[in-house]
Coordinates of C-alpha atoms in Angstrom, one line a residue:
P1 CA -37.9 12.5 -7.6
F2 CA -39.6 11.5 -10.8
L3 CA -37.6 8.2 -10.9
A4 CA -39.8 7.1 -7.9
K5 CA -42.6 4.6 -8.6
G6 CA -45.9 6.3 -9.2
S7 CA -44.4 9.8 -9.2
I8 CA -45.8 11.0 -12.6
N9 CA -49.4 11.8 -13.5
Q10 CA -50.8 13.3 -16.7
A11 CA -50.2 16.9 -15.7
I12 CA -46.6 16.2 -14.6
S13 CA -46.0 14.2 -17.7
K14 CA -46.8 17.2 -20.0
W15 CA -44.6 19.5 -17.8
L16 CA -41.7 17.0 -17.9
H17 CA -41.6 16.8 -21.7
T18 CA -41.1 20.5 -21.8
R19 CA -38.5 20.5 -19.0
L20 CA -36.4 17.7 -20.5
I21 CA -36.2 19.5 -23.8
Q22 CA -35.2 22.8 -22.1
D23 CA -33.0 21.6 -19.3
I24 CA -31.1 18.8 -21.1
P25 CA -30.5 19.9 -24.7
F26 CA -27.3 18.0 -25.0
F27 CA -27.6 14.4 -26.2
S28 CA -25.1 11.6 -27.0
S29 CA -25.3 7.9 -27.2
P30 CA -23.1 5.1 -28.6
I31 CA -24.1 3.4 -31.8
F32 CA -23.5 -0.3 -32.6
E33 CA -24.4 -2.4 -35.6
M34 CA -25.5 -6.0 -34.8
R35 CA -27.8 -8.7 -36.0
F36 CA -30.8 -10.2 -34.2
S37 CA -31.5 -13.2 -36.4
E38 CA -34.5 -14.3 -34.3
L39 CA -36.9 -12.4 -32.1
Q40 CA -39.8 -13.5 -29.9
R41 CA -43.0 -11.7 -28.9
V42 CA -46.0 -12.6 -26.7
T43 CA -49.5 -11.4 -27.5
I44 CA -52.4 -11.8 -25.0
N45 CA -55.4 -12.6 -27.2
K46 CA -58.1 -11.0 -25.0
Y47 CA -56.6 -7.6 -25.4
L48 CA -57.5 -7.7 -29.1
F49 CA -61.0 -9.1 -28.8
D50 CA -62.7 -7.1 -26.0
G51 CA -61.7 -9.6 -23.3
N52 CA -62.5 -12.8 -25.4
N53 CA -59.9 -15.5 -25.7
K54 CA -60.4 -15.9 -29.4
Q55 CA -57.8 -17.4 -31.7
I56 CA -55.7 -14.9 -33.7
D57 CA -55.9 -15.7 -37.4
E58 CA -54.2 -12.6 -38.9
V59 CA -50.4 -11.9 -38.8
K60 CA -51.0 -8.2 -38.3
F61 CA -52.4 -8.8 -34.9
I62 CA -49.2 -10.3 -33.6
K63 CA -47.0 -7.4 -34.7
Y64 CA -47.5 -4.0 -33.3
P65 CA -50.6 -1.8 -32.9
P66 CA -51.4 0.9 -35.5
A67 CA -50.1 4.3 -34.3
D68 CA -53.6 5.7 -34.0
K69 CA -54.5 2.9 -31.5
V70 CA -51.6 3.6 -29.2
T71 CA -53.2 5.6 -26.4
R72 CA -50.7 5.0 -23.7
H73 CA -47.0 5.6 -23.1
G74 CA -44.8 2.5 -23.1
R75 CA -41.3 2.2 -21.8
A76 CA -40.0 2.9 -25.4
N77 CA -42.9 4.7 -27.0
L78 CA -44.9 7.9 -26.8
I79 CA -48.7 8.1 -27.2
G80 CA -49.5 7.7 -30.9
Q81 CA -46.2 5.9 -31.6
S82 CA -46.0 2.3 -32.7
I83 CA -43.0 0.1 -31.7
F84 CA -42.3 -3.6 -32.3
Y85 CA -41.4 -4.8 -28.8
S86 CA -39.5 -8.1 -28.7
T87 CA -36.8 -10.1 -27.0
S88 CA -34.5 -13.0 -27.7
N89 CA -35.7 -14.8 -24.5
P90 CA -39.2 -16.3 -24.4
I91 CA -39.4 -16.1 -20.6
T92 CA -38.6 -12.4 -20.7
A93 CA -41.4 -11.9 -23.2
L94 CA -43.9 -13.6 -20.8
K95 CA -42.7 -11.5 -17.8
E96 CA -43.1 -8.3 -19.8
M97 CA -46.7 -9.1 -20.8
K98 CA -47.8 -10.5 -17.4
P99 CA -50.5 -12.9 -18.6
Q100 CA -52.9 -14.3 -16.0
I101 CA -54.1 -17.8 -15.4
G102 CA -56.7 -18.7 -18.0
D103 CA -55.5 -16.2 -20.6
T104 CA -54.9 -17.5 -24.2
I105 CA -51.6 -16.2 -25.5
T106 CA -49.9 -16.3 -28.8
T107 CA -46.1 -16.5 -28.9
S108 CA -44.6 -15.5 -32.2
I109 CA -41.1 -16.1 -33.5
W110 CA -39.7 -13.8 -36.2
R111 CA -36.6 -14.3 -38.3
Q112 CA -34.6 -11.8 -40.2
K113 CA -35.0 -11.9 -44.0
N114 CA -31.5 -10.5 -44.8
N115 CA -28.8 -12.4 -43.0
R116 CA -26.3 -9.7 -44.0
Y117 CA -28.1 -6.7 -42.6
H118 CA -27.0 -5.4 -39.2
L119 CA -29.5 -3.2 -37.3
K120 CA -28.1 0.2 -36.3
I121 CA -28.9 0.3 -32.6
S122 CA -28.3 2.6 -29.7
P123 CA -28.5 0.7 -26.4
V124 CA -29.3 1.6 -22.9
F125 CA -26.7 -0.3 -20.9
K126 CA -25.2 1.6 -17.9
I127 CA -27.1 -0.5 -15.3
T128 CA -26.1 -4.1 -15.9
S129 CA -27.5 -5.7 -12.7
L130 CA -29.9 -5.1 -9.8
N131 CA -28.2 -7.3 -7.3
G132 CA -24.6 -7.1 -8.3
V133 CA -24.4 -10.8 -8.8
V134 CA -26.3 -11.7 -12.1
H135 CA -25.3 -9.3 -14.9
N136 CA -27.0 -8.6 -18.2
E137 CA -24.4 -10.1 -20.7
L138 CA -25.5 -7.9 -23.6
S139 CA -25.3 -4.7 -21.5
L140 CA -21.8 -5.7 -20.3
R141 CA -20.7 -6.1 -24.0
F142 CA -22.1 -2.6 -24.8
K143 CA -20.5 -1.1 -21.8
I144 CA -17.0 -2.4 -22.7
G145 CA -17.4 -1.0 -26.2
Y146 CA -18.7 2.3 -24.9
E147 CA -15.8 2.7 -22.4
N148 CA -13.3 2.1 -25.1
A149 CA -14.9 4.7 -27.4
L150 CA -15.3 7.2 -24.5
K151 CA -11.5 7.5 -24.3
Q152 CA -11.4 9.5 -27.5
H153 CA -13.1 12.5 -25.8
D154 CA -11.6 15.0 -23.5
P155 CA -12.2 14.4 -19.8
D156 CA -14.9 17.1 -19.4
T157 CA -16.9 15.9 -22.5
A158 CA -16.5 12.3 -21.4
A159 CA -17.9 13.1 -17.9
Q160 CA -20.9 14.9 -19.4
I161 CA -21.7 12.0 -21.7
D162 CA -21.3 9.5 -18.9
E163 CA -23.6 11.4 -16.6
L164 CA -26.3 11.8 -19.2
L165 CA -26.2 8.1 -20.2
Q166 CA -26.5 7.2 -16.5
F167 CA -29.6 9.3 -16.2
V168 CA -31.1 7.7 -19.3
A169 CA -30.3 4.2 -17.9
D170 CA -32.0 5.3 -14.6
C171 CA -35.1 6.3 -16.6
F172 CA -35.3 3.0 -18.3
A173 CA -34.7 1.0 -15.1
K174 CA -37.6 2.8 -13.3
D175 CA -40.0 0.6 -11.4
V176 CA -43.3 1.9 -13.0
E177 CA -46.6 1.9 -11.2
Y178 CA -48.8 -0.8 -12.8
G179 CA -51.6 0.8 -14.9
N180 CA -50.1 4.3 -14.8
N181 CA -48.7 4.8 -18.3
F182 CA -47.6 8.4 -17.5
D183 CA -45.0 6.8 -15.2
Y184 CA -43.1 5.8 -18.4
T185 CA -42.8 9.5 -19.5
M186 CA -39.0 9.8 -19.1
S187 CA -38.0 6.6 -20.8
A188 CA -40.5 7.2 -23.6
F189 CA -39.1 10.7 -24.1
Y190 CA -35.6 9.3 -24.5
A191 CA -36.7 6.4 -26.7
N192 CA -38.3 8.9 -29.1
K193 CA -35.1 11.0 -29.0
I194 CA -32.9 8.1 -29.8
L195 CA -35.0 6.5 -32.5
Y196 CA -36.4 9.6 -34.3
E197 CA -34.2 12.6 -33.5
F198 CA -30.6 11.4 -32.7
E199 CA -28.4 11.0 -35.8
G200 CA -31.1 12.3 -38.1
G201 CA -33.5 9.5 -37.1
S202 CA -31.3 6.8 -38.6
I203 CA -31.3 4.5 -35.6
D204 CA -33.2 1.3 -36.4
A205 CA -33.7 -0.1 -32.9
L206 CA -33.3 0.5 -29.2
V207 CA -32.0 -2.3 -26.8
Y208 CA -32.6 -1.9 -23.1
P209 CA -32.6 -4.3 -20.1
S210 CA -36.0 -5.7 -19.1
V211 CA -37.2 -4.4 -15.8
A212 CA -39.8 -7.2 -15.6
D213 CA -37.0 -9.7 -15.8
K214 CA -34.8 -7.8 -13.2
L215 CA -32.5 -6.5 -16.0
D216 CA -31.1 -10.0 -16.6
F217 CA -32.1 -10.0 -20.3
S218 CA -32.8 -7.3 -22.8
N219 CA -35.8 -6.1 -24.9
I220 CA -35.4 -4.9 -28.5
A221 CA -37.7 -2.1 -29.6
I222 CA -37.7 -1.8 -33.4
K223 CA -39.2 0.9 -35.6
P224 CA -42.1 -0.5 -37.6
S225 CA -40.7 0.4 -41.0
V226 CA -37.4 -1.4 -40.2
F227 CA -39.3 -4.4 -38.8
E228 CA -41.4 -4.7 -41.9
D229 CA -38.3 -4.5 -44.1
Q230 CA -36.2 -7.0 -42.2
Y231 CA -38.4 -9.5 -40.4
E232 CA -41.0 -12.2 -41.3
P233 CA -43.0 -14.6 -39.2
Y234 CA -41.4 -18.0 -38.7
E235 CA -43.5 -19.8 -36.1
V236 CA -46.4 -19.2 -33.8
H237 CA -47.6 -21.1 -30.7
E238 CA -51.0 -20.7 -29.0
G239 CA -51.6 -21.8 -25.5
I240 CA -53.6 -21.3 -22.3
V241 CA -51.8 -20.1 -19.2
A242 CA -52.1 -22.6 -16.4
T243 CA -49.6 -21.2 -13.9
V244 CA -47.8 -17.9 -13.4
P245 CA -44.9 -17.0 -11.1
N246 CA -47.0 -15.4 -8.4
A247 CA -49.3 -18.4 -8.1
P248 CA -48.8 -21.7 -6.2
G249 CA -46.3 -23.8 -8.0
G250 CA -44.5 -20.8 -9.5
G251 CA -43.2 -20.3 -13.0
F252 CA -45.1 -20.2 -16.3
V253 CA -46.9 -23.3 -17.4
I254 CA -48.6 -23.0 -20.8
H255 CA -50.9 -25.7 -22.2
G256 CA -50.5 -25.7 -25.9
T257 CA -53.6 -25.4 -28.1
G258 CA -52.1 -24.6 -31.5
W259 CA -49.0 -24.3 -33.6
S260 CA -48.1 -23.2 -37.2
R261 CA -45.3 -22.3 -39.6
T262 CA -47.7 -21.6 -42.4
F263 CA -48.6 -18.1 -43.3
E264 CA -50.6 -17.2 -46.5
D265 CA -51.8 -13.8 -47.6
G266 CA -51.4 -12.4 -44.1
K267 CA -53.3 -15.3 -42.5
I268 CA -52.1 -17.8 -39.9
I269 CA -52.9 -21.3 -41.0
W270 CA -53.1 -23.1 -37.6
K271 CA -52.2 -26.8 -37.2

């Protein structure tokens, strides 16, 4: 029942954390190594400046919030836990952040420093489509690799792993009630387990389908320490949102107001 939208409040969230630990002590997940040479992220400026659409001039503000500023669960983070949320698709980034008409947004592009380093990832992939027509290509690739690896286990163990990973996928695919961060409790619980407990905390990143983008594309949630070691800013764009998908005209239209590829001493030098 807690996979239903709006089903979890603060009291239930606390109870669920305990029950998930007690009732499902077993955990397993496939591990892949792969490169994400370029990532994108959208920052809504007003959230940093008490509702003001000020220009962002420091790189730190387009990364991830300090852990002590994280007061809400996210799909892949617990309260008090920083995660660098990103994607390879710019439209997915916009759909995730849900900017409104008139908002100033900053789109940042990050490139991997070490072209030889492959992130150690554990993906959420069991649900590849919502409509059975358009499938998440990355999830399909993970699913094929997983099904091949599953053959090395005996049938009972394989069935147990498969059922668990289906449940985790259901948690990440949950349609969350807007504004209710406790509705993210179950996916946040498993994100923490994958990134900080599974395999001795050696997993670098979590990849999961974007619910905001109907699972068509994936989000990449990276540990801050890994992100700092592996990525640097390549390009930033600033713009004002003129149209959003639920408004007349449909789709995102952004009127550009700034651009840069110059970063000095933690500052963005806008063009």
